[in-house]
XYZ file of C-alpha atoms in Angstrom:
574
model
C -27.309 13.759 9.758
C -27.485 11.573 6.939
C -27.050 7.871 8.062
C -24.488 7.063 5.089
C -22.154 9.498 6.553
C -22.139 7.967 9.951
C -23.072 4.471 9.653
C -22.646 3.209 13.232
C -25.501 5.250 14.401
C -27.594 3.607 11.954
C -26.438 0.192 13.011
C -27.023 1.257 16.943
C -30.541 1.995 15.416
C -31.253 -1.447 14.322
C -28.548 -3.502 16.374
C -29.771 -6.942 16.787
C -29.859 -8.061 20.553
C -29.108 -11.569 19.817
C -25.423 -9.902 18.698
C -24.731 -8.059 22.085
C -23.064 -11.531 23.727
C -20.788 -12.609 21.623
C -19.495 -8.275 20.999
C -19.784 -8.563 24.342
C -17.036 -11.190 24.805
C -15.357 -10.201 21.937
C -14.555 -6.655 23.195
C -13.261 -7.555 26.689
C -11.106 -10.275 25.027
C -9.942 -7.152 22.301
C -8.844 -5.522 25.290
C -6.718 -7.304 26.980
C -4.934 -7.340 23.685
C -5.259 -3.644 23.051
C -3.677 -2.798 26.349
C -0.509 -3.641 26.317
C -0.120 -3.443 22.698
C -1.407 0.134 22.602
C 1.282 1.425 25.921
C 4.040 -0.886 23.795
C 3.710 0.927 20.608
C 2.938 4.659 22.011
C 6.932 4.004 23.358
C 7.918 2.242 20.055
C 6.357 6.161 18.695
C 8.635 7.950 21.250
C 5.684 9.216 23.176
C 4.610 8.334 27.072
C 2.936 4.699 27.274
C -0.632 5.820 28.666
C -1.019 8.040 25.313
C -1.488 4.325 23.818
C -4.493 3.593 25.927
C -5.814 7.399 24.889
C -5.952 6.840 21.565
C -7.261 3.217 21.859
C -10.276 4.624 23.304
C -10.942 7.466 20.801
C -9.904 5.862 18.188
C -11.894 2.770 18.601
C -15.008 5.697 19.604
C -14.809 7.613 16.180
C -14.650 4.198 13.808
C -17.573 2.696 15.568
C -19.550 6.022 14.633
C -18.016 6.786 11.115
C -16.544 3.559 9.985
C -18.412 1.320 7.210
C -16.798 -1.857 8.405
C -18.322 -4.450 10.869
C -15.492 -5.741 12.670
C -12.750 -4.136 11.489
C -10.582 -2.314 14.370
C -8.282 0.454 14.694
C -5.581 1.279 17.462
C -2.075 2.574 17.824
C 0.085 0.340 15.126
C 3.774 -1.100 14.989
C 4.074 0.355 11.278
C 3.062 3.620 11.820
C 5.174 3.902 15.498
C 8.667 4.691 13.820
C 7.123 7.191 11.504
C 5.971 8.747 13.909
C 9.175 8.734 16.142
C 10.650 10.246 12.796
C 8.287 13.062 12.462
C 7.751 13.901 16.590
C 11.603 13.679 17.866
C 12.886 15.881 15.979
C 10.864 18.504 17.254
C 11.016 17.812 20.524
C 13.521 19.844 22.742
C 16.797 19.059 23.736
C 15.175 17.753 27.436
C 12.957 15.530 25.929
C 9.520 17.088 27.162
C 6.671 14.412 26.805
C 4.184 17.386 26.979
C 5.680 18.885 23.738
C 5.718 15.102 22.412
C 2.412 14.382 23.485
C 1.106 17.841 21.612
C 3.296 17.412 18.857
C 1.389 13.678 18.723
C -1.322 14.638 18.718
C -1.530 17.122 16.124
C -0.185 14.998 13.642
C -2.945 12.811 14.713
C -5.463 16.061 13.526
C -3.337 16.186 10.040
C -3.541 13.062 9.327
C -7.591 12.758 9.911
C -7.942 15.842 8.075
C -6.052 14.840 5.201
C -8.362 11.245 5.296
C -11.445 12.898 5.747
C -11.058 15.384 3.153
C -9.685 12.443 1.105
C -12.833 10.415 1.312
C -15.140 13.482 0.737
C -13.818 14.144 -2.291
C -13.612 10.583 -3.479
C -9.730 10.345 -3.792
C -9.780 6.257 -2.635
C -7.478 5.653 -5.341
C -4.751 6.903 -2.920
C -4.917 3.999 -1.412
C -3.218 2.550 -3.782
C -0.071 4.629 -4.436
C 2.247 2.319 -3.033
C 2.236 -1.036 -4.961
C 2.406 -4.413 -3.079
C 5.792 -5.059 -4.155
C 7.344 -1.735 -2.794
C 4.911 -2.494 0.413
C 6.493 -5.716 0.933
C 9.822 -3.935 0.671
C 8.659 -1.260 2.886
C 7.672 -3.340 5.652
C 10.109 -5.316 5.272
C 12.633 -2.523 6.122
C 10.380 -1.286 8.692
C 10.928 -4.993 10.650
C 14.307 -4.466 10.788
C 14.220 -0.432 11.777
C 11.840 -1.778 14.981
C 13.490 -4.666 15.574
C 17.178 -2.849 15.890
C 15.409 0.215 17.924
C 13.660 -2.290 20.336
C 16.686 -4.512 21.354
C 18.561 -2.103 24.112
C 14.883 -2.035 25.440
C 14.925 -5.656 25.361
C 18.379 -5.787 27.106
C 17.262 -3.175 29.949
C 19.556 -0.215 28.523
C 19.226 2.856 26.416
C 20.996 3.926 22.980
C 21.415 7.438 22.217
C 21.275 7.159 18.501
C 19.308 8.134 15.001
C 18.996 5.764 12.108
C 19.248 2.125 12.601
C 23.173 1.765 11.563
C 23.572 4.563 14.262
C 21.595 2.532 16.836
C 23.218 -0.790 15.820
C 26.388 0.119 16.545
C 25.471 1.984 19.460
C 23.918 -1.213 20.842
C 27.156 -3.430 19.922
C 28.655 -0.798 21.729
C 26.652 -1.022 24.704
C 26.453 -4.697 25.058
C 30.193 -5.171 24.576
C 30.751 -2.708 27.539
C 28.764 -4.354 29.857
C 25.725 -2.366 30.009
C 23.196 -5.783 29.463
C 20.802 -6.208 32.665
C 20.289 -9.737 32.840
C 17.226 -9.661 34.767
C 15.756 -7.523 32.156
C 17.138 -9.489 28.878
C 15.877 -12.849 30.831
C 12.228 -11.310 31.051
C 12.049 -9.852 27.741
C 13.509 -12.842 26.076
C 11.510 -14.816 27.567
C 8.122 -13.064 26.414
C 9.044 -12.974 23.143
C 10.003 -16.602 22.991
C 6.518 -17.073 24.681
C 4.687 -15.043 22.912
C 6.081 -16.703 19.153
C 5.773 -20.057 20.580
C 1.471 -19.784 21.373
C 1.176 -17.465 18.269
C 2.492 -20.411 16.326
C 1.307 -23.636 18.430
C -2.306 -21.973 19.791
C -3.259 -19.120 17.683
C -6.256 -18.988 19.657
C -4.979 -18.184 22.906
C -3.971 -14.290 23.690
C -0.178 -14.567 23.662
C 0.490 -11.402 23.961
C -2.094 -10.865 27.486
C -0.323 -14.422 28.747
C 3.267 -12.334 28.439
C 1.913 -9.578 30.332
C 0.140 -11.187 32.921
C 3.017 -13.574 33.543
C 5.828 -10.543 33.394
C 3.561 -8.785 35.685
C 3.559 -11.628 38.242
C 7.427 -12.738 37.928
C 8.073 -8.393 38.672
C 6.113 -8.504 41.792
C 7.565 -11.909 43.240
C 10.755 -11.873 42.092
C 11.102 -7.807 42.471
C 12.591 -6.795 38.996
C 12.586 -3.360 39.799
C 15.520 -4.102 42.391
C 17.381 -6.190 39.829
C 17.666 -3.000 37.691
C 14.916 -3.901 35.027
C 12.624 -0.529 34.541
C 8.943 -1.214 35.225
C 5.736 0.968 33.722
C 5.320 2.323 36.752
C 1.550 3.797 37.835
C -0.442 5.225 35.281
C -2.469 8.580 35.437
C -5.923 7.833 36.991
C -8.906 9.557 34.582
C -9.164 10.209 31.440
C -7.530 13.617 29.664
C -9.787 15.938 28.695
C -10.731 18.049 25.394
C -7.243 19.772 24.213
C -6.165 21.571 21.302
C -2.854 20.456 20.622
C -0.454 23.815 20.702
C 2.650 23.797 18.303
C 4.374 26.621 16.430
C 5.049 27.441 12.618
C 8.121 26.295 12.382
C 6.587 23.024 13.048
C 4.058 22.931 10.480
C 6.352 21.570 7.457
C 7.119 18.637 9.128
C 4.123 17.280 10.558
C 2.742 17.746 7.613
C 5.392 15.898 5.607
C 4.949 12.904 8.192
C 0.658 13.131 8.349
C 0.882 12.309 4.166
C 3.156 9.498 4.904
C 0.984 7.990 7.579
C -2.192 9.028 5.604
C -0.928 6.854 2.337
C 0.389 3.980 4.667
C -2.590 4.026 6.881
C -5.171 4.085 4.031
C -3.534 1.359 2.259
C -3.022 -1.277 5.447
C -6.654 -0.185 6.212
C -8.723 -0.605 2.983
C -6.498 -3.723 1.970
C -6.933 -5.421 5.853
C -10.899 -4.073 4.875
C -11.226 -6.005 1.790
C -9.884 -9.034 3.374
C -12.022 -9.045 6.126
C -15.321 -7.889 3.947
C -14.317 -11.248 1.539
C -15.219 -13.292 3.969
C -18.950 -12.118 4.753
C -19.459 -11.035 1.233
C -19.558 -7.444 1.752
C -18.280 -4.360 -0.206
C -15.342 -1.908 0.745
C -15.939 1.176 0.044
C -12.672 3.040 -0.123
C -13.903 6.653 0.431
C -16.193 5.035 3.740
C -13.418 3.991 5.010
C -11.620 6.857 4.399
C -14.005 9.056 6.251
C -13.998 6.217 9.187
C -9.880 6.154 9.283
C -10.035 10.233 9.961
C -12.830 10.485 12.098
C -10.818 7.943 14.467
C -7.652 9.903 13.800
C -9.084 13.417 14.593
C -11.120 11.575 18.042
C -7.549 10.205 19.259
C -5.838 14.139 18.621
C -8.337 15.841 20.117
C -7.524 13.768 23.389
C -3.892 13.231 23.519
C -3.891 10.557 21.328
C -1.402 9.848 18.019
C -2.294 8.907 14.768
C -3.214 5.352 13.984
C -3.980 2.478 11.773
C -5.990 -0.818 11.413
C -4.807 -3.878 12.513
C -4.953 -6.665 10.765
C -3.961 -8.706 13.551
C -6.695 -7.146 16.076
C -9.565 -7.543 13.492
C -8.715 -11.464 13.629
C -8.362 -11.730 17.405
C -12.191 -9.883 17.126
C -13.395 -12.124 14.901
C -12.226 -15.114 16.688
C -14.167 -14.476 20.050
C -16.963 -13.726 17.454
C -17.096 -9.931 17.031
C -20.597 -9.277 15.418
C -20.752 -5.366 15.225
C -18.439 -2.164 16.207
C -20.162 -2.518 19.186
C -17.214 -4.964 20.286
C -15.280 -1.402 19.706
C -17.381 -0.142 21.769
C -16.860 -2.198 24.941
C -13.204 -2.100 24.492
C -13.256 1.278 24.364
C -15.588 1.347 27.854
C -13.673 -1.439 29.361
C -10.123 0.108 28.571
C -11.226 3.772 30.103
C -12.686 1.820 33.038
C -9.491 0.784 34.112
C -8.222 3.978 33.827
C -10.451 5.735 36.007
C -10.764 2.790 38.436
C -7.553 0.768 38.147
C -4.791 2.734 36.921
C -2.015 0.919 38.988
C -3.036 -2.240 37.209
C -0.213 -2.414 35.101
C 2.517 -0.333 37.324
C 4.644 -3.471 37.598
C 4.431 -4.702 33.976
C 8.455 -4.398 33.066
C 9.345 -2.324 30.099
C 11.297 -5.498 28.438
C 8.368 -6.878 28.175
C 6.576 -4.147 25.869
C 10.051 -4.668 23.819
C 9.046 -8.028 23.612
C 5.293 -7.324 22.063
C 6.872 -4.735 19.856
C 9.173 -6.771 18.404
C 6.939 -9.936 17.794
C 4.451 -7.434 15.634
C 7.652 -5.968 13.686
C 8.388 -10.102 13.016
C 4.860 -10.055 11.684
C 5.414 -7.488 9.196
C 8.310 -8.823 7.695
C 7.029 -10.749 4.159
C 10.357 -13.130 3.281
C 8.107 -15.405 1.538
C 6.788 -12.761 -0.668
C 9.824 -11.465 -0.994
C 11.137 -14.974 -2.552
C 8.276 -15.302 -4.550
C 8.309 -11.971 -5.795
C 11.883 -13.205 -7.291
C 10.727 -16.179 -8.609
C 8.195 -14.511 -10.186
C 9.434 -11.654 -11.619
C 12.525 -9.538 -11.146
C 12.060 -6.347 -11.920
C 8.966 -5.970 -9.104
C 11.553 -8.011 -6.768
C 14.125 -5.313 -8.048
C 11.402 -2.794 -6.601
C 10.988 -4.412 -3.275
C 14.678 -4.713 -2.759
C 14.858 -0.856 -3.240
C 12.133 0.109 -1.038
C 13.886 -2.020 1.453
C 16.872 -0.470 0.959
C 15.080 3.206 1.007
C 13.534 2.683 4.921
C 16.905 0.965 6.046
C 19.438 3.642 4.658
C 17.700 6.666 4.426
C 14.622 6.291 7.084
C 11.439 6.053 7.583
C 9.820 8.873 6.846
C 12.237 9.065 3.271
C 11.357 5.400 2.739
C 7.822 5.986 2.331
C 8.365 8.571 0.152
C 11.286 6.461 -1.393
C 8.026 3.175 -1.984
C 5.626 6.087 -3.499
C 8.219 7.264 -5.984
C 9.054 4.042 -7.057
C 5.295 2.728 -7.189
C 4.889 5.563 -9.329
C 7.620 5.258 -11.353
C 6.900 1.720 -12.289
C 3.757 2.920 -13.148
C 5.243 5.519 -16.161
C 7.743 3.145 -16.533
C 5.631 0.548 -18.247
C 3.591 3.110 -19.799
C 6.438 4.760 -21.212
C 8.133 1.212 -22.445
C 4.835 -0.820 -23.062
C 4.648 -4.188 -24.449
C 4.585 -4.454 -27.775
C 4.491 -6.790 -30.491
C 3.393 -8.508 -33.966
C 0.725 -10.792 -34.217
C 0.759 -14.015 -36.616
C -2.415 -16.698 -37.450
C -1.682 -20.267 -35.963
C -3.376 -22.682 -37.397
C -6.364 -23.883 -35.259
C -6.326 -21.454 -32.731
C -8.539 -19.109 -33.285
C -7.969 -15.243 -33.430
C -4.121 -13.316 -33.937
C -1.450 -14.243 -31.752
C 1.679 -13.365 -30.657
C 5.040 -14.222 -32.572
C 6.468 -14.554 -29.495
C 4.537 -17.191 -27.801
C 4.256 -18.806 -31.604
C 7.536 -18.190 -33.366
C 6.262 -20.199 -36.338
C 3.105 -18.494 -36.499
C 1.606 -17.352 -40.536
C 2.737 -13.749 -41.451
C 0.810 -11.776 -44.412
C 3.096 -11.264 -46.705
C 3.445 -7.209 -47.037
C 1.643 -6.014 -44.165
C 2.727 -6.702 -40.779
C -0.081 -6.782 -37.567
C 1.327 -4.272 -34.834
C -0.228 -4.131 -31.513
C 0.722 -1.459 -29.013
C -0.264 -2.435 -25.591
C -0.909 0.824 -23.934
C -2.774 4.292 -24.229
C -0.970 6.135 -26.442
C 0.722 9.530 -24.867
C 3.570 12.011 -24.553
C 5.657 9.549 -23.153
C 5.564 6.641 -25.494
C 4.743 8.447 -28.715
C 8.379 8.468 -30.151
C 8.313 4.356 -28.903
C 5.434 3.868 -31.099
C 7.172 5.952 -34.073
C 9.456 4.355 -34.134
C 8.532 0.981 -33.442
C 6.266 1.488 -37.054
C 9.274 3.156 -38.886
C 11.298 0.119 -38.053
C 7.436 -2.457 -39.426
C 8.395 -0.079 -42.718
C 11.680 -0.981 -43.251
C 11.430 -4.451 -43.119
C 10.941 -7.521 -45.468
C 9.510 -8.219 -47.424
C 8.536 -4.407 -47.752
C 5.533 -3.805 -46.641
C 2.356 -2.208 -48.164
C 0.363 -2.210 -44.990
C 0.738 -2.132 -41.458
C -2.261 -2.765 -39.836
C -2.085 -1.097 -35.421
C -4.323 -4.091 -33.835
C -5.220 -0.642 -31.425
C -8.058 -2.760 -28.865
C -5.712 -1.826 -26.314
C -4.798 1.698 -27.475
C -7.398 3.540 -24.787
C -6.563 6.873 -24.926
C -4.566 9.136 -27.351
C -3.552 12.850 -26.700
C -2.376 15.928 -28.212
C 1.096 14.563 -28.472
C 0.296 11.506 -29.844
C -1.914 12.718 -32.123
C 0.480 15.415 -33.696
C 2.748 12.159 -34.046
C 0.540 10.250 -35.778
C -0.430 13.286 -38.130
C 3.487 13.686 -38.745
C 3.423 9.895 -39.340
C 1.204 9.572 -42.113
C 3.267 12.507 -43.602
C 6.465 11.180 -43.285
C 8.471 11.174 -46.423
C 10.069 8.288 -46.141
C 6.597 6.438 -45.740
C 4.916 7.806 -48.626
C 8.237 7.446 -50.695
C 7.365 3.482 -49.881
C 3.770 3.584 -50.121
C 3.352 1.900 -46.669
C -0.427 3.409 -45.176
C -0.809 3.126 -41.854
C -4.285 1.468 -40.842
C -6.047 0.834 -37.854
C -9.049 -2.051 -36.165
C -10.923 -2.720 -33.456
C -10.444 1.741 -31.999
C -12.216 2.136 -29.080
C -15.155 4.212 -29.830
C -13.938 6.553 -27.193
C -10.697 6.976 -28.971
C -12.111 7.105 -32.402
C -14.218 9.919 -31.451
C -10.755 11.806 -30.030
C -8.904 11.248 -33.486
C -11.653 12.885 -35.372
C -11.826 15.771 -32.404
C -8.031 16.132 -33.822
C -9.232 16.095 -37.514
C -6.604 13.428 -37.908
C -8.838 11.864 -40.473
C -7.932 15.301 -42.895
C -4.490 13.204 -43.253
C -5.353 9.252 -42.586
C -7.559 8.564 -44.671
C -10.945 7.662 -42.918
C -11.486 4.134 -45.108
C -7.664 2.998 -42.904
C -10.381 2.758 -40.059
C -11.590 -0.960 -39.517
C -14.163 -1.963 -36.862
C -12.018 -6.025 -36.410
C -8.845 -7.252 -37.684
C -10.532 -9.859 -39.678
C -12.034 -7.130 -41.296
C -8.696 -4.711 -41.954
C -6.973 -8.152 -43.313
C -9.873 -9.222 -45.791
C -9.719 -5.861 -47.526
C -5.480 -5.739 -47.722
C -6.216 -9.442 -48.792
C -8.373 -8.357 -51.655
C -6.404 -5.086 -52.765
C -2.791 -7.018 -52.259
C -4.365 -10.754 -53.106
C -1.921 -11.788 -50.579
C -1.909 -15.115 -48.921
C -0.562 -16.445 -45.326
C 2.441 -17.565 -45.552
C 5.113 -18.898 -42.995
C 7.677 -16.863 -40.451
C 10.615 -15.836 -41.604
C 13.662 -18.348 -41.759
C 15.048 -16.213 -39.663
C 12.377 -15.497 -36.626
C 10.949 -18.901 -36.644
C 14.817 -20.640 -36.067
């Protein structure tokens, strides 16, 4: 097997001994961490807590093997939990089984590694980016408050039968106006999260979230929680599950898949993005497609093993690289260490009260909440704040799993939207500054007198063609009338059928040759010239209009028109 396809047998190959101490150290540290975080979220994804520990293992297994990164690590994440709630509940009968949960898991975990793998075979990385960082902002934004509302009956020791957050809001008001509040559980949970915000923000360095755990576990046992009404883990299965082919019917094919393309676009994104950040830092390369490959070869490890589909965390990579992670063999021993206490301690964690995972749940849906991007993004500019807002909106209104779909759409639509309504403009001389500039940023910058300098600032297509008609029909009619009008095209990259019928039609019009205005163009692409004589455009614009620079297309009107640069109109320059 080639060694580019699985890169963490070539680094076993050649792994430096001086590394093993500090991966060492790093992994048992990564642990403790990925313990309670992974039980907490498998909950937060409506499936039973030791599925978390599951999928840390195989997860953190198939990345180490097939993952390009270094440090980067992977385990069950708060953003992904709630869409996969959305996709697995559902399904689930009426009763509730956790077997059908756990199956239905875990073959959305399978979908979603298939749909990575084959992604990175076949070099799609730019999928990544289908969701722009405005509508991600947005997105994760409204996926804060989605946990944050579904976690607080947890957090007050009662239950909410409800769907959608303004469903389990009120349910909750409900709740806690009746009565139903446990203080020994709200005291416990509250606490850890106060706890756990309070060293995340005053000693970063020290494991907040393993302090909260260790602590809840300790209060539970001497102060007996479980008699004061506050639910408790309980013991975990001893072992470790074997080989299983998740079974599910037809019926719920549609929707699994639906939710494996969410988590597939949202995964990808928080991976290669936390990847680049990382790889920044050493001076190392993200490859896009690796990591692909690496994100569902740890996707389809955790299925095959009663595991759930999962993401990287950016939060985990920089606990790893604190205690000085070196290689994914700090994966590695968090992987051994984690099944270790499976098979030989599983009543470790029996007492740890189930407020308490509310509590780490909650402090990770905190940390994806961006209200300082959000701020900036309106200071900055208001139509990609506009954007955010509606993603928001999107994952708080209609759900999760439509939210995602609702931040794709609108990625995608801002996309088209600015290539349908590109910027455009007329460029002036200023005197010295060198080069053509816009008359926007200079009002009272020299015209030429009878042939204006037009600059469309986008490829030229279906979409926009009638913008760019009719953006030069208006250059014709105005004044003084001009002979010329010179497309500054540089930034024109691409012209197709549609546009080039338009342009054909164009230099036909009637109303254009009636004026004598010619159309002329400087500084084409080369690629793009080559397309407008593949559309034997040149049979109707005539092949001289064709100038390599601007300088060049404005000496010869200069010499045919023995026109001179003159100032703005009165009436643009005001």
């Amino acid at each position: 097997m080639r060694a580019s396809l699985v890169p963490g047998v070539a680094l076993l190959g050649s792994y430096p001994a001086k590394s093993l101490p500090r991966d060492l150290v790093a992994g048992l540290v990564l642990t403790a961490l990925l313990v309670p975080q992974g039980m907490a979220y498998a909950e937060l994804a409506g499936l039973p807590a030791i599925t978390g520990l599951y999928t840390s293992i195989l997860c953190l297994l198939g990345y180490a093997f097939f993952g390009p990164s270094r440090i980067l690590v992977l385990g069950p994440d708060s953003s992904l939990g709630p869409m996969i709630a959305a996709t697995v509940l559902p399904l689930v009968a009426a009763d509730g089984d956790p077997r059908r949960a756990v199956a239905l898991g875990s073959a959305l975990a399978l979908m979603t590694g298939a749909m990575a793998l084959l992604a990175g075979i076949g070099k799609l990385g730019f999928i990544a980016d289908l969701i722009s960082k405005p509508t991600m902002i947005g997105y994760m934004n409204g996926l804060a408050l989605t946990i944050l509302v579904g976690q607080l009956p947890k957090l007050f020791g009662f239950s909410v039968d409800a769907s959608g957050l303004f469903a389990e809001l009120i349910g909750f008001a409900a709740e806690v106006a009746g009565g139903a509040t446990v203080p020994a559980a709200l005291a416990i949970g509250l606490g850890g999260l106060v706890v756990i915000l309070a060293l995340q923000r005053v000693l970063p360095k020290i494991p907040a979230v393993l302090v909260v755990v260790v602590l809840s576990i300790g209060a539970a046992a001497v102060l007996g929680l479980g008699d004061r009404g506050v639910d408790l883990v309980g013991p975990l299965p001893q072992g470790f599950p074997p080989l299983t082919i998740p079974y599910i019917t037809l019926s719920d094919v549609p929707l699994l898949l639906a939710g494996a393309l969410g988590i597939t676009v949202v995964s990808l994104a928080d991976t290669i993005s936390t990847a680049t950040a990382f790889a920044a830092r050493t001076g190392q390369r993200v490859d896009g497609n690796k990591e692909m490959i690496g994100i569902g070869a740890a996707n389809v490890a955790a299925g095959l093993f009663q595991g759930f589909p999962v993401s990287t965390s950016g939060s985990r990579t920089a606990v790893a690289e604190q205690a000085g992670a070196r290689t994914q063999v700090t994966g590695l021993v968090g992987a051994g260490a984690i099944s270790l206490i499976l098979l030989l301690a599983p009543g470790l964690l029996r007492n740890l009260p189930q407020p308490t995972l509310a509590a780490v749940v909650i402090a990770a849906s905190l940390s994806l909440a961006d209200i300082p991007g959000t701020v900036r993004l309106y200071r900055l500019r208001r139509t990609e704040f506009s954007l955010s807002i509606a993603a928001f909106v999107g994952v708080v209104w209609l759900g999760v799993l439509p939210g995602i779909a609702v931040a794709v759409a609108l990625s995608i639509g801002n996309v088209f939207r600015r290539a349908w309504w590109p910027y455009q403009t007329v460029l002036g001389r200023v005197p010295g500054i060198p080069g053509y500039h816009d008359v926007r940023s200079y009002p009272h910058a020299e015209r030429l007198p009878g042939c204006p300098i037009y600059r469309f600032d986008a490829p030229v297509f279906f979409a926009n063609a009638r913008t760019f008609r009719e953006q030069i029909l208006a250059l014709a009619e105005s004044q003084p009338r001009p002979a010329w009008i010179i497309v500054a095209a540089e930034p024109i990259t691409d012209v197709d059928t549609t546009a080039a019928d338009m342009l054909r039609d164009l230099d036909l019009d009637l109303e254009l040759n009636k004026k004598g205005v010619d159309i002329v163009f400087a500084e084409m692409k080369d690629p793009v010239r080559r397309k407008i004589d593949q559309y034997e455009l040149t049979a109707t614009i005539d092949p001289a209009h064709f100038y390599p620079t601007l300088d060049a297309a404005i000496t010869a009107f200069r010499t045919t028109a023995g026109a001179e640069w003159g100032p703005a109109p009165a009436e643009e320059a005001s």
